[in-house]
GROMACS .gro file of C-alpha atoms in nm:
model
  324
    1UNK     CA    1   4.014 -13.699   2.875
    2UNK     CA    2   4.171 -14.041   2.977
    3UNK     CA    3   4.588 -14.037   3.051
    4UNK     CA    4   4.787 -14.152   2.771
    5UNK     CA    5   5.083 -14.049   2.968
    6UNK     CA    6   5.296 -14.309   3.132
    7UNK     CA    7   5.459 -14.259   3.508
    8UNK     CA    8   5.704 -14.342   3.712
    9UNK     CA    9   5.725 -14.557   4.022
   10UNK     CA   10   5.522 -14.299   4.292
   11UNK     CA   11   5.716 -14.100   4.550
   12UNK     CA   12   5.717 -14.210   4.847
   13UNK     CA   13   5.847 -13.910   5.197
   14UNK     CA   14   5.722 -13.907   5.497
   15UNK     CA   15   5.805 -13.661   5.825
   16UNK     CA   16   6.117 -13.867   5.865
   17UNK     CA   17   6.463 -13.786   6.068
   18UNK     CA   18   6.691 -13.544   5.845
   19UNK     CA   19   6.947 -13.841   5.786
   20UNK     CA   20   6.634 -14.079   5.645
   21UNK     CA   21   6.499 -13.741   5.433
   22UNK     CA   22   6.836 -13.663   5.352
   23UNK     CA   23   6.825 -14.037   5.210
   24UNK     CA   24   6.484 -14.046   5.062
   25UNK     CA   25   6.587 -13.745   4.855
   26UNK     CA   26   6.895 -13.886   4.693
   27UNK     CA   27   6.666 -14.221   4.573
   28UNK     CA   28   6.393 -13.997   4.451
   29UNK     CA   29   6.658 -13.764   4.258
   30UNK     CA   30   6.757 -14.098   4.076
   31UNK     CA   31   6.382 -14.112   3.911
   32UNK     CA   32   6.349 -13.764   3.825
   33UNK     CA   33   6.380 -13.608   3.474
   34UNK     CA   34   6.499 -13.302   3.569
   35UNK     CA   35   6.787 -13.140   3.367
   36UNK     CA   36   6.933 -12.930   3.619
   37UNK     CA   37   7.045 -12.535   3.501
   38UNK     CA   38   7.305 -12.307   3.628
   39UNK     CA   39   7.103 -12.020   3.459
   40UNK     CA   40   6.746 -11.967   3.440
   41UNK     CA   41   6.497 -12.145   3.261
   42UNK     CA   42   6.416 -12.014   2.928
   43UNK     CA   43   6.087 -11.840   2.900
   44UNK     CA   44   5.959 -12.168   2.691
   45UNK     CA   45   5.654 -12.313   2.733
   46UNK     CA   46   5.751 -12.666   2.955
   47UNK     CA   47   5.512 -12.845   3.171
   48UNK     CA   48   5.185 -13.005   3.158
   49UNK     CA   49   5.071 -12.764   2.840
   50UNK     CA   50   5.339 -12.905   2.649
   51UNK     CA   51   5.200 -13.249   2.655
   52UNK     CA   52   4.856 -13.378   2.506
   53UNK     CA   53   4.957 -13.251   2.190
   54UNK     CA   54   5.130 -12.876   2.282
   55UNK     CA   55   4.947 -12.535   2.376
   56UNK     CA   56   5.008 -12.330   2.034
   57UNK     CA   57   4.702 -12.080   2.083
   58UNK     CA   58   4.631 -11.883   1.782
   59UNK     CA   59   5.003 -11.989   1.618
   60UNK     CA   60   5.121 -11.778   1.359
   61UNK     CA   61   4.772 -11.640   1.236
   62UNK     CA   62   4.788 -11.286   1.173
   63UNK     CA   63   4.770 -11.030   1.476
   64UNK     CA   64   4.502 -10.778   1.551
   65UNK     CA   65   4.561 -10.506   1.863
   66UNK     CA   66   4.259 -10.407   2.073
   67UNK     CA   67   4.215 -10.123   2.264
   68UNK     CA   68   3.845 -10.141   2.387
   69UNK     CA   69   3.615 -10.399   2.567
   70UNK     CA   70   3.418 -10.459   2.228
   71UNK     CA   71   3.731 -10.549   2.035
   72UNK     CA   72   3.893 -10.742   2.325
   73UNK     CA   73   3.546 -10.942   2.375
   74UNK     CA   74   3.443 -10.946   1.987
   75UNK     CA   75   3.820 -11.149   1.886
   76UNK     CA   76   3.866 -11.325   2.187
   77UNK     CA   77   3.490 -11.510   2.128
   78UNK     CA   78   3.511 -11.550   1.751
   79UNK     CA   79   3.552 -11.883   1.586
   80UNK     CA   80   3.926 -11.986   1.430
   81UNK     CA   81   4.272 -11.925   1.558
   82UNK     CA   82   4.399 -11.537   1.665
   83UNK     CA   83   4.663 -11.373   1.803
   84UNK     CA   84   4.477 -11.073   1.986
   85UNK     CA   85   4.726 -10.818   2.104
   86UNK     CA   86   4.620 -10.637   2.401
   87UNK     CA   87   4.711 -10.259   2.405
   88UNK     CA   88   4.658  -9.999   2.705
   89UNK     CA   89   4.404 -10.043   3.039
   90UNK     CA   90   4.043 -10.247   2.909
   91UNK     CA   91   3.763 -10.257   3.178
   92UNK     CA   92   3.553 -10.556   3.099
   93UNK     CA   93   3.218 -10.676   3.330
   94UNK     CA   94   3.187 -11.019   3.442
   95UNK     CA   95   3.363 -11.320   3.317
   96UNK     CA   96   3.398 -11.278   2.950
   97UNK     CA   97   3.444 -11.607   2.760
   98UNK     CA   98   3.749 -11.715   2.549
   99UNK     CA   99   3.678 -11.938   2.256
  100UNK     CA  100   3.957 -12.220   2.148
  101UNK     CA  101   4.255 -12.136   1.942
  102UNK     CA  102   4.314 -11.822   2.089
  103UNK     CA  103   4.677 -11.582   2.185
  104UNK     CA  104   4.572 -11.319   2.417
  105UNK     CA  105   4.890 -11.114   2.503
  106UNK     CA  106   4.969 -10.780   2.578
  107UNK     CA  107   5.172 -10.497   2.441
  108UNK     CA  108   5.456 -10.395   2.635
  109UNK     CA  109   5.440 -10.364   2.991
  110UNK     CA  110   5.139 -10.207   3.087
  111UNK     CA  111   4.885 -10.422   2.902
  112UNK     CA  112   4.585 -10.434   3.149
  113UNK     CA  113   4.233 -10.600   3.199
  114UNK     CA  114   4.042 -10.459   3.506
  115UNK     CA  115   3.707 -10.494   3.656
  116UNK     CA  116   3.604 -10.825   3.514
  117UNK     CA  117   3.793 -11.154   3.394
  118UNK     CA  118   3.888 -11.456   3.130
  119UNK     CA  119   3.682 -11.754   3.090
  120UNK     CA  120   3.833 -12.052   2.921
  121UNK     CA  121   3.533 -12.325   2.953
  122UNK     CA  122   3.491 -12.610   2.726
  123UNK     CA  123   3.744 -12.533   2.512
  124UNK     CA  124   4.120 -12.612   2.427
  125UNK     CA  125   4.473 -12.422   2.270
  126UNK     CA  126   4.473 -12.090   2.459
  127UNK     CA  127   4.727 -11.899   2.550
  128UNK     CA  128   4.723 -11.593   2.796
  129UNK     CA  129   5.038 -11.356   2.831
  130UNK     CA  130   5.181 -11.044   2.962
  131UNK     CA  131   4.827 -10.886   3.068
  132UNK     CA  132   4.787 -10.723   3.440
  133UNK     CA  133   4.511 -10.810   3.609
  134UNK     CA  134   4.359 -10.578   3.845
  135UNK     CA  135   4.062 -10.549   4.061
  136UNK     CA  136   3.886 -10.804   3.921
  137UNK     CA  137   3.472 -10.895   4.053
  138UNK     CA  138   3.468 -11.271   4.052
  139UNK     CA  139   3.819 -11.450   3.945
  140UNK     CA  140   4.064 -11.270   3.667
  141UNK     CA  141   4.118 -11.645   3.482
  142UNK     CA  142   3.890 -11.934   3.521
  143UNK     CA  143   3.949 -12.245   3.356
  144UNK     CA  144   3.703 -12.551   3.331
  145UNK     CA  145   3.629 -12.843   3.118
  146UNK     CA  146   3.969 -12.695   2.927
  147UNK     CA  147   4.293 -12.856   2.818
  148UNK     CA  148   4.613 -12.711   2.688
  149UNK     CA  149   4.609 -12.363   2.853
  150UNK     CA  150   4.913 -12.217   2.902
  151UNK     CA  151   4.920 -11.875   3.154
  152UNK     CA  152   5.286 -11.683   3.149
  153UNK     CA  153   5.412 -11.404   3.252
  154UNK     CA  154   5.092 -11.203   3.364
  155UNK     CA  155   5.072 -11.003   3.725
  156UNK     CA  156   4.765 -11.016   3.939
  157UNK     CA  157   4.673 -10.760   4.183
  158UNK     CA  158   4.365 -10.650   4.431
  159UNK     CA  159   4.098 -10.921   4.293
  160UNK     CA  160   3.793 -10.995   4.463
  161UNK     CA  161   3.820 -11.404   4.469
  162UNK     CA  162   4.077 -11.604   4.253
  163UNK     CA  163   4.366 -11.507   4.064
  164UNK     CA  164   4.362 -11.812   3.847
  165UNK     CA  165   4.099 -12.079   3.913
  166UNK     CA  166   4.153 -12.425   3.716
  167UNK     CA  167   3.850 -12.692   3.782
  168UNK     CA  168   3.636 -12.952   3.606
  169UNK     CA  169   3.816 -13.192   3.426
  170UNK     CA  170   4.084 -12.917   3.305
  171UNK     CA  171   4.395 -13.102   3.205
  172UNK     CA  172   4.739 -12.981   3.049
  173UNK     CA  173   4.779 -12.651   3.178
  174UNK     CA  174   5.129 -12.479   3.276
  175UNK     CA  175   5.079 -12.169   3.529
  176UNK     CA  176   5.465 -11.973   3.503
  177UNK     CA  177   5.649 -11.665   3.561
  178UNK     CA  178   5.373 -11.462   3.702
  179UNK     CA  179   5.362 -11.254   3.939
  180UNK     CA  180   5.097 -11.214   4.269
  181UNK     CA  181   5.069 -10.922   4.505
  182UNK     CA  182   4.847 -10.757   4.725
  183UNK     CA  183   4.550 -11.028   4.687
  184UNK     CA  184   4.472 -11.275   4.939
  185UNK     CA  185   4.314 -11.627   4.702
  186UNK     CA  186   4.598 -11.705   4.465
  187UNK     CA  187   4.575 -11.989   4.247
  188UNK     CA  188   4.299 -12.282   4.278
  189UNK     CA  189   4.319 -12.644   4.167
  190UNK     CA  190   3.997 -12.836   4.166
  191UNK     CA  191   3.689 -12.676   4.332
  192UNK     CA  192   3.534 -12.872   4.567
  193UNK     CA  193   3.588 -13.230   4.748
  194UNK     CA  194   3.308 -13.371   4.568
  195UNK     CA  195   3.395 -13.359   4.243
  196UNK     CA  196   3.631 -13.681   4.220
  197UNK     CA  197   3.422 -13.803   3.943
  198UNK     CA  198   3.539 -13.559   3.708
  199UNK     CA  199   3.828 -13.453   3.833
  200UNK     CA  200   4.066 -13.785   3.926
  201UNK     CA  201   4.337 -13.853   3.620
  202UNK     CA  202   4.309 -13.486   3.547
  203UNK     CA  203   4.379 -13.190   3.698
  204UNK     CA  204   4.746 -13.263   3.560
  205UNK     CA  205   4.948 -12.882   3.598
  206UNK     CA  206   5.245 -12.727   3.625
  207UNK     CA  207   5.302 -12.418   3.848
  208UNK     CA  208   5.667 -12.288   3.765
  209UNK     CA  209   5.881 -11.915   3.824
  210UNK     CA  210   5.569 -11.786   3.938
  211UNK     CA  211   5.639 -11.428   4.200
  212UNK     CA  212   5.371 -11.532   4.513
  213UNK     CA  213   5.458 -11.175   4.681
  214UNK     CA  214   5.309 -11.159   5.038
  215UNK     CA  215   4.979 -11.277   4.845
  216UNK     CA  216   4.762 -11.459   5.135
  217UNK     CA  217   4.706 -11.859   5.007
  218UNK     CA  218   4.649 -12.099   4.768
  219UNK     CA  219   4.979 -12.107   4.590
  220UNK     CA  220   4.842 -12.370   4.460
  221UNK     CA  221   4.599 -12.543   4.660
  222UNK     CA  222   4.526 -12.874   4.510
  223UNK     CA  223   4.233 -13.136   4.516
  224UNK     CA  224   4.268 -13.448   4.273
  225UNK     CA  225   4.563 -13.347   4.063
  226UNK     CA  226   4.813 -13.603   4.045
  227UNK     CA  227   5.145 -13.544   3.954
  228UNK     CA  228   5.065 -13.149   3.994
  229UNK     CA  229   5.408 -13.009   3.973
  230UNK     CA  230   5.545 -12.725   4.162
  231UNK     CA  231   5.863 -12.614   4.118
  232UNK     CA  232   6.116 -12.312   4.087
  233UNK     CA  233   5.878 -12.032   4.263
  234UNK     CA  234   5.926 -11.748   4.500
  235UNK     CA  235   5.746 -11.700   4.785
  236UNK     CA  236   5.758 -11.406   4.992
  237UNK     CA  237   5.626 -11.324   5.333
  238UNK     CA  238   5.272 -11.498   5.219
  239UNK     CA  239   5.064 -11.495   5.551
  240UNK     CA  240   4.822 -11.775   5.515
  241UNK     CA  241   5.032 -12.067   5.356
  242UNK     CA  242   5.230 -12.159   5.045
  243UNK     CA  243   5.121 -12.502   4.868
  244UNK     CA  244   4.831 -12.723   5.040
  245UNK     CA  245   4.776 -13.078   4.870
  246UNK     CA  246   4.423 -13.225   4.958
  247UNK     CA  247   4.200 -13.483   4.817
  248UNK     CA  248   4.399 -13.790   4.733
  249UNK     CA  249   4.637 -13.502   4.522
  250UNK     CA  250   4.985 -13.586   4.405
  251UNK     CA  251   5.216 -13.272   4.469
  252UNK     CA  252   5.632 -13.239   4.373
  253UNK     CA  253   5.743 -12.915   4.521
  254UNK     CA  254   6.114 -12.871   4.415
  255UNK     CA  255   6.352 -12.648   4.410
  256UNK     CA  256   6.123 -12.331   4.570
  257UNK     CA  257   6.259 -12.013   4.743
  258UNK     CA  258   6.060 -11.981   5.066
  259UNK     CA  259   6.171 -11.657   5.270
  260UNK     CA  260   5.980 -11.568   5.536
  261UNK     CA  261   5.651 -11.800   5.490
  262UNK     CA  262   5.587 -11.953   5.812
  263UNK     CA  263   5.388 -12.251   5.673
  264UNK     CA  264   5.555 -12.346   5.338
  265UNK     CA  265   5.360 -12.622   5.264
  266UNK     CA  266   5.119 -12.897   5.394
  267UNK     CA  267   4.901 -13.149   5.378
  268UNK     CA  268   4.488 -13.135   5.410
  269UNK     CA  269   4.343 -12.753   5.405
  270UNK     CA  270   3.995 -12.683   5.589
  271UNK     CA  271   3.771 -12.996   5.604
  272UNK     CA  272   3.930 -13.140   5.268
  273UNK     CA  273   4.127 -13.469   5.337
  274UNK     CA  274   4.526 -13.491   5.316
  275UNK     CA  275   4.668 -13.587   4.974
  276UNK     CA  276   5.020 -13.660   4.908
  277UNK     CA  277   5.335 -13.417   4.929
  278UNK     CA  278   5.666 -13.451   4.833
  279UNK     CA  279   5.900 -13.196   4.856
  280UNK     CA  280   6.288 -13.205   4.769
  281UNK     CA  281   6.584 -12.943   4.743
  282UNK     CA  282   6.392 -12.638   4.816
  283UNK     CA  283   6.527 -12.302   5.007
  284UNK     CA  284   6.413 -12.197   5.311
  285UNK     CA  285   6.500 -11.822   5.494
  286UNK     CA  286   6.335 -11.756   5.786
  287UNK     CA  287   6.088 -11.982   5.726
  288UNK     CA  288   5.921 -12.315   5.856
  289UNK     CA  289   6.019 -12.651   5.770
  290UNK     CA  290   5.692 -12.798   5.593
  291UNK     CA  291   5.455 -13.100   5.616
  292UNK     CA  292   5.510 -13.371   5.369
  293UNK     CA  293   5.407 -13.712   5.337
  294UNK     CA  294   5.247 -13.992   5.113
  295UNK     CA  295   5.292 -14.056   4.752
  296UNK     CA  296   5.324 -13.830   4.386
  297UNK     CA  297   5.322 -13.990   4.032
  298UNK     CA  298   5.660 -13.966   3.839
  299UNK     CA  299   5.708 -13.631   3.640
  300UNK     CA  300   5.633 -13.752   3.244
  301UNK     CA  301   5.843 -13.434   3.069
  302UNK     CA  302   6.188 -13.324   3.087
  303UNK     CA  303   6.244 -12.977   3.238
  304UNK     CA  304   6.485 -12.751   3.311
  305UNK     CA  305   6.540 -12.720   3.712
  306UNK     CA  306   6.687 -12.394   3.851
  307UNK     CA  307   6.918 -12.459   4.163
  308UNK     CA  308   6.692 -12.315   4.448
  309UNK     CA  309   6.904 -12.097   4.578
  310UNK     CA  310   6.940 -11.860   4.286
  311UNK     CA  311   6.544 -11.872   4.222
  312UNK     CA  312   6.466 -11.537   4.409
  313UNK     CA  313   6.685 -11.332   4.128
  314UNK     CA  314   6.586 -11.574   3.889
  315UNK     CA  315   6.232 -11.511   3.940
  316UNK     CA  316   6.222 -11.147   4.091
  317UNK     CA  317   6.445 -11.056   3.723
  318UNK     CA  318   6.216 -11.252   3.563
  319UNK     CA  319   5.805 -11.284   3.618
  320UNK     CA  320   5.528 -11.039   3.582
  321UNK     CA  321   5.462 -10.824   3.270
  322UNK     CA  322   5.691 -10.631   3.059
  323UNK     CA  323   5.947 -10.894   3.059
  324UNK     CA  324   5.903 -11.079   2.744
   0.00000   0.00000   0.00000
């Protein structure tokens, strides 16, 4: 799918003396469409998956509840739009696929999907909510060759690989108010180095209120995405790193709590190249200082933008299951 968005002029910081950042920031600021909020952002869908057309799932088609794998599996694969209410723990095997035009949220706060995961591929319109994810065999959501996928307010726990994979020309996608802990490979953006053909002009997400708590990495790390939009999050005591923008990516990190992550962010990640970085007004606590550097396309949508400082309550009140 080709950009129909337009941008503003790119963002431009490098790993300049405070006075100069201090500088930078206050030009950038004057580009930005950020509505700044004394109070949390509403649980709303905002981002990426509110562009393209909107992420409206299964809308207002009747809901069914499931309580089993078969009725799970059986709704979440069948043609037309549903709302598909998930009720109690459901052990699934493998990657189980999700068909377009689909709600998949869970009842209360104890809605849970173990053992196996979700596989949006090749299709567009879903919408995943308030489901924990637990001890999952390959990743608990993978997305690819999808647009419009909007993932809120889920927790992820104790997974074998990713907790939310997004690859292969996926495109409009909004990752918020979820929560992460004790799992090591968080959230993925674009699979491998050489998949620029597909992947360049897409890739377009936003990762917002998301809970990264002492999870290990990848929170996100990007290839190709450009603007990929990270903003608002918590991160706590996560050992490997925070973001990582690679590949020619375009990455705003704004207004993030970082307390006690000793690499917040940076540029390049194993043998993948650098891509660009900017970072602005974020919170730091017994943390390091960052790596950014090179250039992000402008931020299309408005958005509400929670002073960093109050995002830990903001987010710790707010993410994970059982909260909407």
């Amino acid at each position: 799918m080709s950009s129909t968005e337009t941008t503003t002029r790119p963002w431009r910081l490098g790993r300049v003396p405070l006075l100069a950042a201090v500088t930078a920031a206050t030009l950038v600021a004057s580009s930005l469409v950020a509505m700044p909020s004394a109070s949390a952002a509403s649980f709303n869908l905002e981002g990426w998956a509110a562009q393209g057309g909107g992420t409206t799932g299964g809308g207002n088609a009747s809901a069914v509840t499931v309580t089993d794998s078969a009725g799970l599996i059986s709704n979440m694969q069948a043609s037309g739009a549903r709302v598909i209410r998930v009720s109690g723990t459901i052990s699934i095997s493998g990657m189980q696929k999700v068909a377009a035009n689909k709600t998949i949220i869970g009842v209360g706060g104890n809605a849970t999907i173990t053992g196996g995961g979700l596989n949006v591929a090749s299709v567009s319109n879903v919408i995943i909510r308030n489901i924990n994810f637990r001890n999952w065999g390959d990743d608990a959501i993978n997305v690819q060759y999808s647009t419009r996928v909007w993932i809120d307010h889920n927790s992820f726990s104790n997974g074998s690989d990713g907790a939310v994979d997004i690859k292969r020309s996926s495109d409009y996608i909004t990752v918020s108010w979820n929560r992460v802990f004790s799992h090591d490979k968080s959230f993925l953006l674009g699979h491998s180095d050489n998949n620029a053909g597909e992947d360049v002009g897409r890739l377009r997400v936003s990762y917002h209120h998301n809970w990264f708590d002492g999870s290990n990495q990848r929170h996100p790390r990007v290839r190709f995405g450009n603007p990929v939009h990270v903003y608002n999050n918590f991160y706590r005591g996560n050992g490997g790193y925070g973001v990582a923008s690679t590949c020619n990516a375009g990455v705003l990190v704004e207004g993030n709590y970082f307390e006690n992550v000793d690499d917040p962010y940076h540029r390049g990640e194993g043998s993948s190249p650098v891509g660009g970085l900017v970072a602005r007004n974020n919170h730091f606590v017994n943390s390091g200082s960052g790596q950014a550097g090179g250039s992000v396309n402008g931020i299309p949508y408005g958005y509400s933008l929670d002073p960093a400082a109050n995002v830990k309550s903001i987010v710790t009140g707010g993410a994970g299951t059982g909260r909407i």
